[in-house]
Coordinates of C-alpha atoms in Angstrom, one line a residue:
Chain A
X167 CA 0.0 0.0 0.0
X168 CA 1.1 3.5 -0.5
X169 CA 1.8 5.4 2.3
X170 CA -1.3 7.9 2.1
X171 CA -3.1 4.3 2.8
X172 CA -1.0 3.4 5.7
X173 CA -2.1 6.4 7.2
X174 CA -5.7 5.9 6.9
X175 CA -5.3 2.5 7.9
X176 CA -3.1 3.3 11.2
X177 CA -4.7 6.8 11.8
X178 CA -1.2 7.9 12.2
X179 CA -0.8 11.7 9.8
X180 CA 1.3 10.9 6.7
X181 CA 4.2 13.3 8.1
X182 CA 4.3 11.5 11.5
X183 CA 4.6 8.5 9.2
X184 CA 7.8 10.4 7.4
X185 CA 9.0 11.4 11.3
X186 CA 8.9 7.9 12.6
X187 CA 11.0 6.0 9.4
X188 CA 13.6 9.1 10.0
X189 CA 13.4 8.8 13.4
X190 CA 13.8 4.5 13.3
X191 CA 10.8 3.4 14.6
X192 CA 9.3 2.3 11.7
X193 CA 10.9 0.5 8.8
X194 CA 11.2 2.2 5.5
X195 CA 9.0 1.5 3.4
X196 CA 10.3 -0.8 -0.8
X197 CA 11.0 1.8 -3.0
X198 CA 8.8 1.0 -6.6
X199 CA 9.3 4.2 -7.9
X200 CA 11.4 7.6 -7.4
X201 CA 10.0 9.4 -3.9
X202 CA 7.2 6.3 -4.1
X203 CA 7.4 3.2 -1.6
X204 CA 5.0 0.1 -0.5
X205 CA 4.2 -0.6 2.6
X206 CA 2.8 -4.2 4.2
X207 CA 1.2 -5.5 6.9
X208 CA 4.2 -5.6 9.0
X209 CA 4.1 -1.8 9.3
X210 CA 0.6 -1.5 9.9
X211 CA 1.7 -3.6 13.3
X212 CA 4.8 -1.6 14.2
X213 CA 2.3 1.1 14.2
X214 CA 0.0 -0.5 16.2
X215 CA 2.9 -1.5 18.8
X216 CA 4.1 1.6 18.8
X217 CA 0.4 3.4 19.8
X218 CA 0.8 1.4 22.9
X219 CA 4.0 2.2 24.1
X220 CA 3.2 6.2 23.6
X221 CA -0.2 5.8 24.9
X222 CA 0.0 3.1 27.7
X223 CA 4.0 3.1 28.3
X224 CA 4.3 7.0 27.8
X225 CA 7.6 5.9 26.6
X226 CA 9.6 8.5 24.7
X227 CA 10.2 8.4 20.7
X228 CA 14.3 7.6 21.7
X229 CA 12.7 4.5 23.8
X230 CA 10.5 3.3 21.0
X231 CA 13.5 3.4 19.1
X232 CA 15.8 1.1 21.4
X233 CA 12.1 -1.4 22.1
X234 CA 11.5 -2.2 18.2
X235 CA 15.7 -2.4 17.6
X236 CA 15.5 -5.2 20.0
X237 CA 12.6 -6.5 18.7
X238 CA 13.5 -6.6 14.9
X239 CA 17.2 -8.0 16.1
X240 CA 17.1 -11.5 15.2
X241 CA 20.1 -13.2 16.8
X242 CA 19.2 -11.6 20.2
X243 CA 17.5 -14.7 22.5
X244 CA 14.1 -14.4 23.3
X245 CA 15.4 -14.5 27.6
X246 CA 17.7 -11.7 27.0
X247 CA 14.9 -9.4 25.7
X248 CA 13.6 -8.3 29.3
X249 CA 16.9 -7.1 29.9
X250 CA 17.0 -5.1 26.8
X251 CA 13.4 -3.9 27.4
X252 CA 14.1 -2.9 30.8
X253 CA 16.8 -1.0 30.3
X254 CA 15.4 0.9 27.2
X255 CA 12.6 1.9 29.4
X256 CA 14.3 2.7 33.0
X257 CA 16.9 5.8 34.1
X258 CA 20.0 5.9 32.0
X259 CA 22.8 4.7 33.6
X260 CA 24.7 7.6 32.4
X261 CA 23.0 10.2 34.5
X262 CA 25.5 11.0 37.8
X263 CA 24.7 8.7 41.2
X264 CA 24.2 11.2 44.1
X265 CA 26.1 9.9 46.8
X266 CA 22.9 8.7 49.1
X267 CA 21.9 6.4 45.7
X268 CA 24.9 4.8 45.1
X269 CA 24.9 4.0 49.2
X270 CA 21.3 2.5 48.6
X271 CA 22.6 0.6 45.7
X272 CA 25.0 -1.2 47.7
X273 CA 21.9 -2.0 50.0
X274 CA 19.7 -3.1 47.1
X275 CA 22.6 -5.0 45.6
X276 CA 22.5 -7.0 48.8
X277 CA 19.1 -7.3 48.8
X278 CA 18.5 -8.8 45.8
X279 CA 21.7 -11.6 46.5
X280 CA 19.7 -12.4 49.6
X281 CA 16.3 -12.8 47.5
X282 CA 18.7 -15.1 45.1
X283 CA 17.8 -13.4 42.2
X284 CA 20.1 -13.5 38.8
X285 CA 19.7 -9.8 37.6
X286 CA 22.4 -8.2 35.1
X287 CA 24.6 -5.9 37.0
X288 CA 23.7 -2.8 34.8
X289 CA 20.1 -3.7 34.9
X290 CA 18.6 -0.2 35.4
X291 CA 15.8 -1.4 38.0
X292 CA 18.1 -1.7 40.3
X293 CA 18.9 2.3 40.5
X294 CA 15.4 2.7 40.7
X295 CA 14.9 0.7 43.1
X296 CA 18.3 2.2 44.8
X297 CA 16.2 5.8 44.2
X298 CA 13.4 4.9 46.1
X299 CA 15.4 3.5 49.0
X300 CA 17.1 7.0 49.3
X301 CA 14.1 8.9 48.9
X302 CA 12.9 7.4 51.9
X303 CA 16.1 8.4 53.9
X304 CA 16.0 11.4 52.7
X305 CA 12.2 12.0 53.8
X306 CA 13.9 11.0 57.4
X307 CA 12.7 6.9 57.5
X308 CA 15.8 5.5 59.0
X309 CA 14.5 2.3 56.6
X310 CA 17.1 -0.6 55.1
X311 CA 15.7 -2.8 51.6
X312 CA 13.9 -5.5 53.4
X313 CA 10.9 -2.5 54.0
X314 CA 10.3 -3.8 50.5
X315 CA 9.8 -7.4 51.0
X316 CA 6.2 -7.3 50.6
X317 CA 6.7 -5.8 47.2
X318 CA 9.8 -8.5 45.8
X319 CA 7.1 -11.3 47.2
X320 CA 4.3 -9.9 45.0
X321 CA 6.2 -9.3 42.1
X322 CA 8.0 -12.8 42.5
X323 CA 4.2 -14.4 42.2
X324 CA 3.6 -11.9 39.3
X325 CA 6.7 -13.2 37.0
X326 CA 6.1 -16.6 38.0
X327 CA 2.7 -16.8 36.7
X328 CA 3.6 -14.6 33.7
X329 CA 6.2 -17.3 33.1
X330 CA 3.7 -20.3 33.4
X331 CA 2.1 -18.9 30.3
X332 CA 5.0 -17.9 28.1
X333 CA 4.7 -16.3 25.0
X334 CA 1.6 -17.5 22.6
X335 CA 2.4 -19.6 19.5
X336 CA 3.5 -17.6 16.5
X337 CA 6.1 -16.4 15.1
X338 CA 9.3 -15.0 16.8
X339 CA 8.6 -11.3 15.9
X340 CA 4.8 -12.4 17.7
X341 CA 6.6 -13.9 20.8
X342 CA 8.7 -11.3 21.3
X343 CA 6.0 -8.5 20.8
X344 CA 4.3 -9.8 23.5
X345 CA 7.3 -10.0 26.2
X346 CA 7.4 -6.1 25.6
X347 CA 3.4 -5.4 25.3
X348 CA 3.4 -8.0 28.7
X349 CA 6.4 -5.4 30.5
X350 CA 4.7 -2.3 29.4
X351 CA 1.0 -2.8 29.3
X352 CA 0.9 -5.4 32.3
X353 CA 2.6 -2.6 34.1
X354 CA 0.3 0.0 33.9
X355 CA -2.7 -2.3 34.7
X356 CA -1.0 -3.3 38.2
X357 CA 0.1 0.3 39.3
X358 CA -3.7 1.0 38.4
X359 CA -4.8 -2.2 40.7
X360 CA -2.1 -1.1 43.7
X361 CA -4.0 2.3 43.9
X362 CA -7.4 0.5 43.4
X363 CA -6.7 -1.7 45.9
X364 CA -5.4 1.2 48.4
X365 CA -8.3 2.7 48.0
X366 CA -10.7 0.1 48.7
X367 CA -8.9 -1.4 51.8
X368 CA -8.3 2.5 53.3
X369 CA -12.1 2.8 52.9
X370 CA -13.0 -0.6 54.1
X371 CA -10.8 0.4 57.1
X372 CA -12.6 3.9 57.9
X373 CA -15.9 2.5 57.9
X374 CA -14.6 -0.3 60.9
X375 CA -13.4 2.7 62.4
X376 CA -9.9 1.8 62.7
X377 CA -8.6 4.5 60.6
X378 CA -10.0 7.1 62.7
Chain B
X204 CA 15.8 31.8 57.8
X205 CA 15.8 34.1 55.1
X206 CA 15.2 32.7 51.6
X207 CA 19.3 32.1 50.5
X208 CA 19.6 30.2 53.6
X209 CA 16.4 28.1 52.8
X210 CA 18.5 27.7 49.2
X211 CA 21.7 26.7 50.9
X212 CA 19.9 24.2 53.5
X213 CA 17.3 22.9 50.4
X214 CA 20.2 23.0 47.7
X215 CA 17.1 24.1 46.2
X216 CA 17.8 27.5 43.4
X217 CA 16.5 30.8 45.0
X218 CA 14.7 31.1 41.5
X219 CA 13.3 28.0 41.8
X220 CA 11.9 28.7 45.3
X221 CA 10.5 31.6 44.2
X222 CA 8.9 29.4 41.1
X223 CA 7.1 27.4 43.6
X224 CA 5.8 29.9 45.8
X225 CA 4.4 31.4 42.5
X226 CA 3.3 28.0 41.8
X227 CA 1.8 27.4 45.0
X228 CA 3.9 24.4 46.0
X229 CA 5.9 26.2 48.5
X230 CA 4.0 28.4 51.3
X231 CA 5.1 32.0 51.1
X232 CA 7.4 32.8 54.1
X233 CA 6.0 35.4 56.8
X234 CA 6.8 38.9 55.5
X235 CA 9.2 40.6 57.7
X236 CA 9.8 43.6 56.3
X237 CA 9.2 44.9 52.5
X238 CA 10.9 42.2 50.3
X239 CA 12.0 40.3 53.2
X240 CA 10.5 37.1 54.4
X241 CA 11.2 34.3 57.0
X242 CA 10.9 30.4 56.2
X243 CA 11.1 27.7 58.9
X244 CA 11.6 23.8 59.1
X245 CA 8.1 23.0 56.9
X246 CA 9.7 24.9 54.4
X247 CA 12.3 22.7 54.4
X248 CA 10.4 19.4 54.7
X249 CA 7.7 20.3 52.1
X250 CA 11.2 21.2 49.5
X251 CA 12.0 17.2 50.5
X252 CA 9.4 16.1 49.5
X253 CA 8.9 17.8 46.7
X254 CA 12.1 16.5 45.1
X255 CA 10.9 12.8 45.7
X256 CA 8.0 13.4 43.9
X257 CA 9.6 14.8 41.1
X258 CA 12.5 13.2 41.0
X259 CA 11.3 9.4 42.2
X260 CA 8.0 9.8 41.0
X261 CA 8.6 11.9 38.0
X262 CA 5.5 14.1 39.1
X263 CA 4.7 17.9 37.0
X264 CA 4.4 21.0 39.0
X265 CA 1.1 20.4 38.0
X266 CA 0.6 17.3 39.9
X267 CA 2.8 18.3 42.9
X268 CA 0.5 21.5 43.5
X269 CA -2.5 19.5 43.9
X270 CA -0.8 16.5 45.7
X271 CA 0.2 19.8 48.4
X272 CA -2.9 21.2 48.0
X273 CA -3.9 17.7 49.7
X274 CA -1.8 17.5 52.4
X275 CA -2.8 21.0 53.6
X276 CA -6.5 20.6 53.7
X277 CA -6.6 19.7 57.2
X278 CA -10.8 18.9 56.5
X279 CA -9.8 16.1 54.2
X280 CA -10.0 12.9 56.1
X281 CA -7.4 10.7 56.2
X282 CA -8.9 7.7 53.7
X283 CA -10.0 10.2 51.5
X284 CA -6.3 10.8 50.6
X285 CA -5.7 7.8 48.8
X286 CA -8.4 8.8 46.1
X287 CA -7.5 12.6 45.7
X288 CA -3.2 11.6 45.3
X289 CA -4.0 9.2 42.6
X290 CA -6.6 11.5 40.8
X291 CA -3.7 13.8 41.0
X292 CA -1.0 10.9 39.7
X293 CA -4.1 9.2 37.1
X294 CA -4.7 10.5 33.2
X295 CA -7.3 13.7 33.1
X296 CA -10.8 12.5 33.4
X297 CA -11.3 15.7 30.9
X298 CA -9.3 14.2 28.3
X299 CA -11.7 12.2 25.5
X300 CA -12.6 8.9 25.7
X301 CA -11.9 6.8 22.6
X302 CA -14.7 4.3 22.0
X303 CA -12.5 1.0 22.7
X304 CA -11.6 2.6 26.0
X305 CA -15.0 3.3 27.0
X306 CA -16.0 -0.2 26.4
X307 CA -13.3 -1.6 27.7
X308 CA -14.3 0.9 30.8
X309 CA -17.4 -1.2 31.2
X310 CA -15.6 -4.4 31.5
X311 CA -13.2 -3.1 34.2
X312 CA -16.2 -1.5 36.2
X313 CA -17.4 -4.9 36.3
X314 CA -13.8 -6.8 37.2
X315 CA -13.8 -4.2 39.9
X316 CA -17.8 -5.4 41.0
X317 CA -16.9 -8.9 40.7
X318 CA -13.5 -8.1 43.0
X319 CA -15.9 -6.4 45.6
X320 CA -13.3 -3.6 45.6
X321 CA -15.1 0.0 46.8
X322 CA -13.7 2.6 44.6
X323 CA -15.1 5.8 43.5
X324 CA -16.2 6.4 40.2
X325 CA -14.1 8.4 39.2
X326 CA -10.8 7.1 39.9
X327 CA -8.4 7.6 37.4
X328 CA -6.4 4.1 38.2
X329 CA -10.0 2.7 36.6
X330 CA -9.2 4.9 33.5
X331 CA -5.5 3.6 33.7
X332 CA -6.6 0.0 33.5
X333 CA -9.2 0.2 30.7
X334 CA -6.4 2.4 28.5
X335 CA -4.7 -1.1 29.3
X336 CA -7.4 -3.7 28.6
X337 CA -7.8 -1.9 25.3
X338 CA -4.4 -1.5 24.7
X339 CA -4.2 -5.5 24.4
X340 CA -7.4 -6.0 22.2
X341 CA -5.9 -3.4 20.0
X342 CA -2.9 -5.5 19.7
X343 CA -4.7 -8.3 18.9
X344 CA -5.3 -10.4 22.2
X345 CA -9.1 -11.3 22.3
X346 CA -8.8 -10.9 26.5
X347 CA -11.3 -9.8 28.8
X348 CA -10.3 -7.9 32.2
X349 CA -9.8 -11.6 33.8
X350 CA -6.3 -11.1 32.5
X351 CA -5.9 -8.9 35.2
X352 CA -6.3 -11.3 37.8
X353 CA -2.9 -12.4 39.3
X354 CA -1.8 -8.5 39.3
X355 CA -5.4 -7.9 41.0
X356 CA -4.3 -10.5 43.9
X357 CA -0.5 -9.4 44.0
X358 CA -2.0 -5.7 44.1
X359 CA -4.8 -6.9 47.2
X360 CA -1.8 -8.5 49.3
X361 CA 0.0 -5.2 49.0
X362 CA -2.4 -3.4 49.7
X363 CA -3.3 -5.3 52.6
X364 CA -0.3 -5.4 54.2
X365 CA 0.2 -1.5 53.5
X366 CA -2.6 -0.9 55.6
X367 CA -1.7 -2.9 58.4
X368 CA 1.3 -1.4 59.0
X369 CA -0.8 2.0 59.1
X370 CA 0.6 5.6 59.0
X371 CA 3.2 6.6 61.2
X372 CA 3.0 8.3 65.0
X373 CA 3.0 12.1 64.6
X374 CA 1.2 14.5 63.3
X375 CA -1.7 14.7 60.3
X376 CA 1.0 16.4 58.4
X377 CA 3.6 13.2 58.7
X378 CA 1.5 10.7 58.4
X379 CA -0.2 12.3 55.4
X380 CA 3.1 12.9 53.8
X381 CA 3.6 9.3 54.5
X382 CA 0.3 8.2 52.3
X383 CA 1.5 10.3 49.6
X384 CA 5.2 8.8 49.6
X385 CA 3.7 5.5 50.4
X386 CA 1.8 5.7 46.9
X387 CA 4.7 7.7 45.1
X388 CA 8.0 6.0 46.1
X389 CA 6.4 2.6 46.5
X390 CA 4.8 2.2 43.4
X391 CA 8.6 3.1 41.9
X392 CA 9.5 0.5 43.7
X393 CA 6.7 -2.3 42.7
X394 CA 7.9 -1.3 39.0
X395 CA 11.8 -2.2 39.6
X396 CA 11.4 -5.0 41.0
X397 CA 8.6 -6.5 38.8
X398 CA 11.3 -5.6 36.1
X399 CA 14.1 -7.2 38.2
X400 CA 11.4 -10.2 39.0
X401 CA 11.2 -11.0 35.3
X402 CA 14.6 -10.8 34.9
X403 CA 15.3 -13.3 37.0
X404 CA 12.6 -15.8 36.3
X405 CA 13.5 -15.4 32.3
X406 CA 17.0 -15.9 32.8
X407 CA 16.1 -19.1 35.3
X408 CA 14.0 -20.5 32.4
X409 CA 16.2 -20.0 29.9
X410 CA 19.1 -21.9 31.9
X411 CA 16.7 -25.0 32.2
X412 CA 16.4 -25.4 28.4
X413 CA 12.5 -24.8 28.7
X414 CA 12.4 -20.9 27.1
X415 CA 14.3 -22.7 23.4

């Protein structure tokens, strides 16, 4: 299809369209002619993927980028693609360490070794998580990693069931869609559910009083 | 203490303090004399956790004037909070509604029903999980909100054992700023170690031969 179809198709403007193939998101399209090129299915999807992260993910155009290269590298194994996710999505490792994150990392580090969890060294999570720990000091809780045990044993039940159903059949460019759809999407549907959930069991407890 | 004093103890810019009295995250100090005013401790505290906010929690201005705005209603009750910090984190009720996320709207309201979870109608975390629902039909998946279900349960236990460990001694003021960080910094948290969860179960997979 030409491209002024694509773009009815994907409801994505024609020079978004030109912005994304310069920008790497989405795939050129063949060339059949001088300044004319066909597009398939395939890009109709990429499309589609990418709506999600923007929308759902609120990931950046640079992190759309670094999600489909992963996706569309062939020789990367399937395992190795949360990794890659991950860090396309969480803080750059480049930016500085205050000196009260890199003492939480050390702590987190720790933390995680005690859990007995094999997580890549550079695996941005980890300074988030480092973050949060010294946001809390900084706020004044005198608090060590283990305040975030109940969190590591939900999200331990939540990759082991994820796991149980592993990708759908299909092809690899299918399977792997999924693994990033599954970190992005599935992680906006249980930060909605945590705050559901706080709000339901902090009303159930004012009603019984206990809040009061 | 007189505002560069507030900037040396905050490490806050005095242009930036001034930005947020302007912006009504920061209380104005009392005046003194003309051009002179006086800040004191809350000053300092509220410029604490304002960074976490935007720095952990990656909050706008926006969002941190009317997260403040709810810690200083002293008329708000206390389980109320829950619902006006995550309106304040959640999507714009005022934006539009495309129509797959208004039907998928209806199938969450229901999930919620079936859960027995109490939330108010407008809670933007019921917003955020319908954007998700129809993020995966969009994409293909023919799923209904019961592919929420082992994030609903992970979400229930934290919530759960959030609320027994209960706000803080002290003041409203602490243990409201405890809700809010509780919400912010945790959810942070939740995220990195899903992320570092997956990691680990992938990579465990992968090493018995089953991910091939």
């Amino acid at each position: 299809m030409r491209i002024s179809e694509l773009s009815r198709r994907s409801g994505v403007p024609v020079a978004t369209l030109k912005f994304y193939i310069r920008e790497g998101v989405l795939p050129a399209g063949v060339a059949t002619a001088p300044n004319q090129a066909e597009y398939g299915e395939e890009h109709v999807r990429r499309l589609r993927l990418a709506r999600v992260l923007r929308e759902v993910g609120r990931l950046s155009v640079d992190q759309i980028r670094a999600v489909v290269a992963a996706i569309d590298d062939e020789r990367l194994p399937m395992h190795e693609l949360f990794g890659v996710v991950t860090r396309a999505l969480g803080p750059s490792a480049d930016d500085p360490l205050p000196d009260d994150v890199a003492a939480a990392t050390d702590d987190v580090d720790a933390f995680l070794r005690d859990l007995g969890w094999t997580v890549g060294a550079g695996a941005p999570a980890r300074r988030s998580l480092a973050e949060a720990l010294a946001a809390l000091r900084r706020l004044g809780r005198d608090v060590g990693p283990e305040v975030f045990v109940p969190y590591a044993k939900a999200a331990d039940a939540i990759a082991r069931s994820e796991m149980d159903q592993g990708p759908p059949a299909g092809s690899r460019a299918e399977a792997v869609e999924w693994v990033v759809v599954g970190t992005v999407v599935f992680e906006t549907a249980l930060t909605a559910l945590r705050r559901l959930a706080e709000e339901h069991h902090s009303a159930v407890r004012s009603t019984r009083g206990r809040d009061r």
